[in-house]
Short mmCIF file of C-alpha atoms in Angstrom, two decimals:
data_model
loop_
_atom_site.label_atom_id
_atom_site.label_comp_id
_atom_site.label_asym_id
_atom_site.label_seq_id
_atom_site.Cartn_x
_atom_site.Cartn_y
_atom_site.Cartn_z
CA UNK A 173 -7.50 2.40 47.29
CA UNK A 174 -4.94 4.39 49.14
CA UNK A 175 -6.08 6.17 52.17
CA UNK A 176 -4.16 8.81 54.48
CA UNK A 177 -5.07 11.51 56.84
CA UNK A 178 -2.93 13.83 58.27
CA UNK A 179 -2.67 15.21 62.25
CA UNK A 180 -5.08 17.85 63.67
CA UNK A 181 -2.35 20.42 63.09
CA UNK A 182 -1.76 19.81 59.58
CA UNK A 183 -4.46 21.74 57.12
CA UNK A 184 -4.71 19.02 55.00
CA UNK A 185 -8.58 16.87 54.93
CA UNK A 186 -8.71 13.23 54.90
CA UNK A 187 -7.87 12.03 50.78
CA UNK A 188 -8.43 8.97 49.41
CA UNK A 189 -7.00 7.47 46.41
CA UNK A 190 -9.44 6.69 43.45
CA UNK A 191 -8.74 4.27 40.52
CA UNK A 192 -10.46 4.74 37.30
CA UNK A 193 -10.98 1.64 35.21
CA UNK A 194 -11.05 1.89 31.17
CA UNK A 195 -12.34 -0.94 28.69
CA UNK A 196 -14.20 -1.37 25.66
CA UNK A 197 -15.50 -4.08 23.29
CA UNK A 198 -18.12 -5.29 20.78
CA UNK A 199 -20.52 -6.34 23.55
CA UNK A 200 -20.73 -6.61 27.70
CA UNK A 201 -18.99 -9.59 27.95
CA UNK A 202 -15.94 -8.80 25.24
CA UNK A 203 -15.48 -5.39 27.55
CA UNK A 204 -15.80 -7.41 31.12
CA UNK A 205 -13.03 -9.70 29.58
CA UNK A 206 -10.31 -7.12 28.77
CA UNK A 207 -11.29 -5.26 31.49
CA UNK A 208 -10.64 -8.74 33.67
CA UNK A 209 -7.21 -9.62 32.21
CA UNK A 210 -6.20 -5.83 32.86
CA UNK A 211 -7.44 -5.94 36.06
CA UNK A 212 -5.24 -6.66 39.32
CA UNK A 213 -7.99 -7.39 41.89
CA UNK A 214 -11.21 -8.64 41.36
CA UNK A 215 -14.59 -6.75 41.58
CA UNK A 216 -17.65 -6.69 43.93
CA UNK A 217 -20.42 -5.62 41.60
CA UNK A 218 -22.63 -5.18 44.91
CA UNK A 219 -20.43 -2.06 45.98
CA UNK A 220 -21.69 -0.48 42.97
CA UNK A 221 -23.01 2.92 43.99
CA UNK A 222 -24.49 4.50 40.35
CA UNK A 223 -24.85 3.22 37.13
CA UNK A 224 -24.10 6.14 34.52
CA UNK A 225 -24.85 6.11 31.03
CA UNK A 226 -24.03 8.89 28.22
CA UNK A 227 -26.33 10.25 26.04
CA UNK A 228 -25.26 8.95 23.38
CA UNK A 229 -26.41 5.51 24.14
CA UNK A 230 -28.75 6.36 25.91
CA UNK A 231 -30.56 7.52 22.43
CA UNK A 232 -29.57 3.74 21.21
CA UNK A 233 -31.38 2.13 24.30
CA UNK A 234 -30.82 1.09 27.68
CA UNK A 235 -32.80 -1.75 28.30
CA UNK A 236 -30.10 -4.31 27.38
CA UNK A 237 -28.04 -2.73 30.02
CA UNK A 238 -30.79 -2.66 32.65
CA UNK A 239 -31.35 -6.10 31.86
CA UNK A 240 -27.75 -6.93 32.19
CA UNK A 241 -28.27 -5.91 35.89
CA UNK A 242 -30.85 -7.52 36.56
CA UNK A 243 -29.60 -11.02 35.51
CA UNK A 244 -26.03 -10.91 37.04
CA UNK A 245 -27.24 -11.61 40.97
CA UNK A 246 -23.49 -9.46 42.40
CA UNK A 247 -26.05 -5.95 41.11
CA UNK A 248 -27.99 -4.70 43.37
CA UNK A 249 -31.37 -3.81 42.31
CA UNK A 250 -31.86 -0.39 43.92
CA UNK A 251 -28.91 1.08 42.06
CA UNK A 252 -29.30 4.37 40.88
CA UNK A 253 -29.27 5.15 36.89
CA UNK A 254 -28.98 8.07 35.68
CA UNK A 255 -28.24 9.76 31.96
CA UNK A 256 -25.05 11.95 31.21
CA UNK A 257 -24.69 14.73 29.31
CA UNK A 258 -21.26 14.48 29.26
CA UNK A 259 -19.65 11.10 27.82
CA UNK A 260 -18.84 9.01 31.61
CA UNK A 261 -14.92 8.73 30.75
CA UNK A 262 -14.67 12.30 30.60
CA UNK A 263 -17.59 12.62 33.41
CA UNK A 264 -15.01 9.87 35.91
CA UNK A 265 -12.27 11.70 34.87
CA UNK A 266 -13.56 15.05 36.52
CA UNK A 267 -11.40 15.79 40.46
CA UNK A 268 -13.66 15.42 43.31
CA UNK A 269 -13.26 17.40 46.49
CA UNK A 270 -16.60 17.16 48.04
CA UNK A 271 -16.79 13.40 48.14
CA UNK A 272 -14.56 10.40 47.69
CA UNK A 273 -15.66 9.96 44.29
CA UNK A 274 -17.80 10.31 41.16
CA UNK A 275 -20.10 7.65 41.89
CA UNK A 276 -20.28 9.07 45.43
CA UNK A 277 -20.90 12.02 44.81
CA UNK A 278 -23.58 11.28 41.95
CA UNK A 279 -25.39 8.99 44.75
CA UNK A 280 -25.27 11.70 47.34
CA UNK A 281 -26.42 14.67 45.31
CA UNK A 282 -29.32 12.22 43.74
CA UNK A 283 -30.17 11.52 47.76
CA UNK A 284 -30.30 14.98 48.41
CA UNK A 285 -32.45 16.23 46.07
CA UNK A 286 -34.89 13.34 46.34
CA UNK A 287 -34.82 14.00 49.97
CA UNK A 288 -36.19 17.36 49.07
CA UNK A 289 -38.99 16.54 47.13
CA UNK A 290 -37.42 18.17 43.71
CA UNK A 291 -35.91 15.03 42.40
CA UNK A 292 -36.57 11.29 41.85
CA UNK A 293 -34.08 8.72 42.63
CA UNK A 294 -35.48 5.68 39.78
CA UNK A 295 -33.89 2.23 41.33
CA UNK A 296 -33.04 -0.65 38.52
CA UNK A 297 -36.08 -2.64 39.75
CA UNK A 298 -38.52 0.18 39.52
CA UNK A 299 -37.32 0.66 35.49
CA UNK A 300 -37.51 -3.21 34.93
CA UNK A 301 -41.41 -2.95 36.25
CA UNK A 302 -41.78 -0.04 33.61
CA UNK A 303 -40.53 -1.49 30.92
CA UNK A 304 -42.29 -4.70 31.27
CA UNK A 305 -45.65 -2.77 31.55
CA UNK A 306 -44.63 -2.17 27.79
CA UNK A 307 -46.62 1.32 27.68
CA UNK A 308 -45.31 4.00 29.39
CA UNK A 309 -42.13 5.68 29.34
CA UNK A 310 -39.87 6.74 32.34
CA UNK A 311 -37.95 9.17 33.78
CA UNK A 312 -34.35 9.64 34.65
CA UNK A 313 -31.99 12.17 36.69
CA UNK A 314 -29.72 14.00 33.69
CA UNK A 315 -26.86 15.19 35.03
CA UNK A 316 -23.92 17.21 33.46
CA UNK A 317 -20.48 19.78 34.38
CA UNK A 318 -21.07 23.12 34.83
CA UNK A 319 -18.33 25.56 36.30
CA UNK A 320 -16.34 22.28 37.06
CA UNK A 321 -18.79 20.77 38.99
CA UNK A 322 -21.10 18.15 38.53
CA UNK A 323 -25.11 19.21 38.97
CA UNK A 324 -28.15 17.83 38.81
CA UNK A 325 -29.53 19.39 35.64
CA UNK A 326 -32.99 17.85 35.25
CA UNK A 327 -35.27 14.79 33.93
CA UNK A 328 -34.27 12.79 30.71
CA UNK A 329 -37.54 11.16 28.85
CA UNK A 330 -37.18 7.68 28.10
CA UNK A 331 -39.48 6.54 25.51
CA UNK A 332 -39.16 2.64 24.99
CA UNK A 333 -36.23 2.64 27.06
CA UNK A 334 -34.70 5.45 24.26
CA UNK A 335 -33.64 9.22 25.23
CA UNK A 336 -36.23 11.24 23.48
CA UNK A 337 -35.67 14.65 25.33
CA UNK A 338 -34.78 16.44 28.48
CA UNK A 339 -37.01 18.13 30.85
CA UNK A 340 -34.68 21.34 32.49
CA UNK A 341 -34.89 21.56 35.88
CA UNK A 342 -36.70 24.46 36.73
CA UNK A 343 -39.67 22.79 34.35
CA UNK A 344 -39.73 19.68 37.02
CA UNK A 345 -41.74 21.08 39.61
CA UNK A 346 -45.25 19.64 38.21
CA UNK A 347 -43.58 16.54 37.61
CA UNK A 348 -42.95 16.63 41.50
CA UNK A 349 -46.46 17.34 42.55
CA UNK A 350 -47.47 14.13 40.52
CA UNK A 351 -44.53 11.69 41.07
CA UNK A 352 -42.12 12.35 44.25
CA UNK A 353 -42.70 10.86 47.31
CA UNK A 354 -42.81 14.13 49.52
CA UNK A 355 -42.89 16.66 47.33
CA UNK A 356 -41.90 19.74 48.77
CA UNK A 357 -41.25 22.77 46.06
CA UNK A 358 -40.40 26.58 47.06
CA UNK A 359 -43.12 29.56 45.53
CA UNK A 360 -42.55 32.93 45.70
CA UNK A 361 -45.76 34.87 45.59
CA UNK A 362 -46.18 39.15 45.34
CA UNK A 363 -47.44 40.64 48.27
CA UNK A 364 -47.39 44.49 47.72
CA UNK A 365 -49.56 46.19 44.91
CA UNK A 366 -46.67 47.57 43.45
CA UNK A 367 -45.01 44.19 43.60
CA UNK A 368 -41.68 44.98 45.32
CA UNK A 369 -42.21 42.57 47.72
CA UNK A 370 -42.09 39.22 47.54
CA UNK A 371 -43.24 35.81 49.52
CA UNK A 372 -41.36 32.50 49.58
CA UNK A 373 -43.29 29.47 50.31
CA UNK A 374 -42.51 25.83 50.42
CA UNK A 375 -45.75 23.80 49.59
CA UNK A 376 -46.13 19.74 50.55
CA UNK A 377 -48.25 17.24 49.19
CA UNK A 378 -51.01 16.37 52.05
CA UNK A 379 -53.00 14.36 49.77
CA UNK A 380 -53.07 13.32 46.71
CA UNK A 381 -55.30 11.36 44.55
CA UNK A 382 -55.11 10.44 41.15
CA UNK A 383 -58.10 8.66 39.02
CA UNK A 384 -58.40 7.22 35.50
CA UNK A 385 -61.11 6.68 33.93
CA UNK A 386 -62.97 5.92 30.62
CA UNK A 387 -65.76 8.09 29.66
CA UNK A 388 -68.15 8.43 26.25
CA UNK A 389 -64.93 6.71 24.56
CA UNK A 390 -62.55 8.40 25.81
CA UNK A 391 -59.65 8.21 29.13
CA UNK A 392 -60.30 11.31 31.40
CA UNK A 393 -57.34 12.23 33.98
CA UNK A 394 -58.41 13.70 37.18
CA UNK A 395 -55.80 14.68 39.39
CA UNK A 396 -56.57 16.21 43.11
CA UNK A 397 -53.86 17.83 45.11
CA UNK A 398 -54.54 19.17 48.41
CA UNK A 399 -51.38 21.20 49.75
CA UNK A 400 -50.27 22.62 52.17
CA UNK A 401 -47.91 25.96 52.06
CA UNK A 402 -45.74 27.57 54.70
CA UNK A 403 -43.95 30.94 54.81
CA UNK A 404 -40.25 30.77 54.79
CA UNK A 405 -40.11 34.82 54.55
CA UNK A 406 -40.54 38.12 53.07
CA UNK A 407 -38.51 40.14 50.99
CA UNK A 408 -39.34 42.78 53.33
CA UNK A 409 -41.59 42.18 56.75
CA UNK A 410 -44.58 43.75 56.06
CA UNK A 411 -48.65 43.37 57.84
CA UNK A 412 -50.54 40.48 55.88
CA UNK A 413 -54.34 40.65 55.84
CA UNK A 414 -56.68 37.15 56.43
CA UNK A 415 -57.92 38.59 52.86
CA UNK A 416 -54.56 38.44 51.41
CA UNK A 417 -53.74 34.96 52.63
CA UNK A 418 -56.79 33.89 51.11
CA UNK A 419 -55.82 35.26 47.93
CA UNK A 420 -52.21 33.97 47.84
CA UNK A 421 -53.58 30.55 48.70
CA UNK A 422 -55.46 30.74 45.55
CA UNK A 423 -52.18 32.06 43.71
CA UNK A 424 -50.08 29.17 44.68
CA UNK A 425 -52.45 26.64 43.44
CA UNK A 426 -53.21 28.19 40.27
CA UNK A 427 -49.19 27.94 40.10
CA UNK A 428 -49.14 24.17 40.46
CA UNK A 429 -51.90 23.57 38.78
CA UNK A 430 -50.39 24.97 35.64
CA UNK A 431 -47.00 23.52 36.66
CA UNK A 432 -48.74 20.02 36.07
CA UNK A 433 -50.93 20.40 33.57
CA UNK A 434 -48.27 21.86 31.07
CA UNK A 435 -45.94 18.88 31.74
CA UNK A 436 -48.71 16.25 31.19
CA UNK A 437 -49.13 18.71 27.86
CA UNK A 438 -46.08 18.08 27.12
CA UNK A 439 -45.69 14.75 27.48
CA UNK A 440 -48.82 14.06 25.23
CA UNK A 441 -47.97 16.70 22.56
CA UNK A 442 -44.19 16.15 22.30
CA UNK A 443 -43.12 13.30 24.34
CA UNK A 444 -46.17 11.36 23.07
CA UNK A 445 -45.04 9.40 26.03
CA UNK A 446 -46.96 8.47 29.37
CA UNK A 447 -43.82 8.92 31.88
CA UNK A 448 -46.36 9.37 34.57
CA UNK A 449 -47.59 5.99 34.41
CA UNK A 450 -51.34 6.53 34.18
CA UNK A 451 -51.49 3.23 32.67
CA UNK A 452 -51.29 1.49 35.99
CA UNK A 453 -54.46 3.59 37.42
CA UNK A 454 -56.66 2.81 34.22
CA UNK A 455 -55.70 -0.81 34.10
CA UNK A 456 -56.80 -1.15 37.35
CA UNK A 457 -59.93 0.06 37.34
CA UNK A 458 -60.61 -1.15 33.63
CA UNK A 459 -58.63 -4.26 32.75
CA UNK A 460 -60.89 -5.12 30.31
CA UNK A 461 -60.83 -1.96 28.19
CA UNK A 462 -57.33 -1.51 28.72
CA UNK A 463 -56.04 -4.55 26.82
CA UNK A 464 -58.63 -3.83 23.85
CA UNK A 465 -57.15 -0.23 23.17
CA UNK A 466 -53.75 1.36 22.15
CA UNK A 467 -52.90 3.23 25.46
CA UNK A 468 -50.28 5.47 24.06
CA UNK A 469 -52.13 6.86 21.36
CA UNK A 470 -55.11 7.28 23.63
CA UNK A 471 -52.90 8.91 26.63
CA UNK A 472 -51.93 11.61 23.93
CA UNK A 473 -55.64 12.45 24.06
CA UNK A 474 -56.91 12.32 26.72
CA UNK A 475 -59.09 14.91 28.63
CA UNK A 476 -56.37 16.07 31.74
CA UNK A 477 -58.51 17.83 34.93
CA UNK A 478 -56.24 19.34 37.62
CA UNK A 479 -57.65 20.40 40.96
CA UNK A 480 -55.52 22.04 43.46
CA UNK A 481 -56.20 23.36 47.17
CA UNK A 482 -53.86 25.29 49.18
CA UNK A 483 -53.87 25.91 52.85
CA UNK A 484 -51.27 28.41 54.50
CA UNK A 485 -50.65 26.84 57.82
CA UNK A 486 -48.49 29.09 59.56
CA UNK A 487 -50.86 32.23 60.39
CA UNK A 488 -48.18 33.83 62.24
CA UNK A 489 -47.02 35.59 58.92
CA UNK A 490 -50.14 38.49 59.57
CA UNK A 491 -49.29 39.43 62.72
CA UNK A 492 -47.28 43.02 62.42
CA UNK A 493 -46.61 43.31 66.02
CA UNK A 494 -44.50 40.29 66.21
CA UNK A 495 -41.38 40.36 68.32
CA UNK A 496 -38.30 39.90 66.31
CA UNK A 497 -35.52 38.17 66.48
CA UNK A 498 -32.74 40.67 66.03
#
């Protein structure tokens, strides 16, 4: 890579020089070879910042490539993966200005959205561990060009380690209460009776407990979030009542609470899929009936309960007489 950067008086940002790499063939190893002989210095697998794959094979399967990672000790495990929509040469081929490359700028977006809490960021390892489980399904950061610029669109659904479907993003949120580390997601909530004003909220995960069980023949799914909600602002500062607080604290959970339990819907009625990995909680507390039954048929009926408790925890928002800032 060439690298120059020009004098404080210049208008011209620090570039560097990016060289993309082409080469196919039958299998892995054929491509590595050509790709090898073409090649004019050699390659440190362990600077590799994202592994991306098109959709295309991605339908096919991705566990030999996954694999392939694993085995070859220059990978790092905690490489990012993540599923194109458009085919990588193109996707590589796209000019960067906000980072020094592709990869870069895949890695960084992918950190900043996990960061969040309104994205997962799936290391190699963590897939291997799914996949070996042998049950569930998993989920992957779908990304794509829009505008000219490359976005974080979503979730794809991997199903045996295949691209079934893709979850948009703005259908990712009860996926978040259920998966992400520190889930934080924005709600807007009415205030006014006639509606023209509007609440934003960001809620976090304080606790959350999920339980598996088996009961009269059957796996139950109880899931108990307990969240907390702030204010960011109003549309328009108006008075809010301890009544009213009460109320919209009871309007944001009945939000997530359908946010989740239409995803987990989904995943049983047309993912037919467990990509929330259920399996581990039931095999834990019932070994014994868990290697006796077919766990993907009987995730796609089980009984799903979601409980959900909000708490607004900045009060401030009701007081009227509040000195402002400007």
């Amino acid at each position: 890579a060439k690298l120059t950067s020009s004098s404080k008086d210049e208008e011209k940002a620090e570039t560097t020089k990016v060289f993309t790499m082409l080469s196919y063939g039958k299998n892995f190893e054929d491509a590595r070879k050509k790709y090898d002989a073409a090649s004019p210095f050699p390659v440190f697998l362990g600077a590799t910042r994202v592994v991306v794959l098109g959709e295309n094979y991605a339908k096919k399967g991705i566990e030999p490539y996954l694999n392939r990672i694993d085995h070859l000790y220059d990978y790092r495990k905690t490489v990012l993966t993540v599923i194109s929509r458009k085919p990588p040469k193109e996707l590589f081929n796209i000019k960067v200005k906000k980072d020094i490359s592709v990869g870069f700028l895949i890695e960084d977006i992918m950190e900043h959205v996990a960061g969040k809490g309104e994205g997962l960021y799936p290391v190699t390892g963590e897939l291997l561990s799914d996949i070996e489980l042998g049950k569930i399904g998993y989920l992957l950061p779908y990304i794509g060009v829009e505008k000219g610029s490359i976005k974080y669109l979503g979730l794809a659904v991997m199903k045996n380690s295949k691209l079934v479907d893709i979850i948009d993003i703005k259908n990712t949120f009860g996926i978040m209460y259920v998966l992400a580390d520190e889930p934080r997601i924005v709600q807007v909530a009415e205030s006014s009776e006639d509606g023209k004003n509007k609440l934003s909220f960001r809620t976090f995960v304080k606790k959350r407990k999920i339980k598996v069980d088996y009961v009269d023949g059957k796996v139950t799914i109880n899931i108990d979030l307990d969240l907390k909600a702030q204010l960011r602002y109003q549309y328009y500062m108006e008075p809010i009542s301890d009544a009213y607080i009460r109320k919209l604290e009871g309007i944001i959970s009945e939000k997530a609470k359908n946010d989740v339990e239409s995803i987990i819907k989904r995943a049983q009625n047309e993912f037919k899929c467990d990509i929330f990995g259920f399996a581990r909680y039931f095999r834990a507390k019932q070994p014994e009936i868990y290697e006796k039954i077919n766990w993907e048929y009987a995730f796609t009926k089980a009984d799903v309960n979601v409980n959900v408790k909000t708490k607004i925890i900045n009060m401030s928002l009701r007081d009227p007489n509040a000195k402002k800032k400007y």
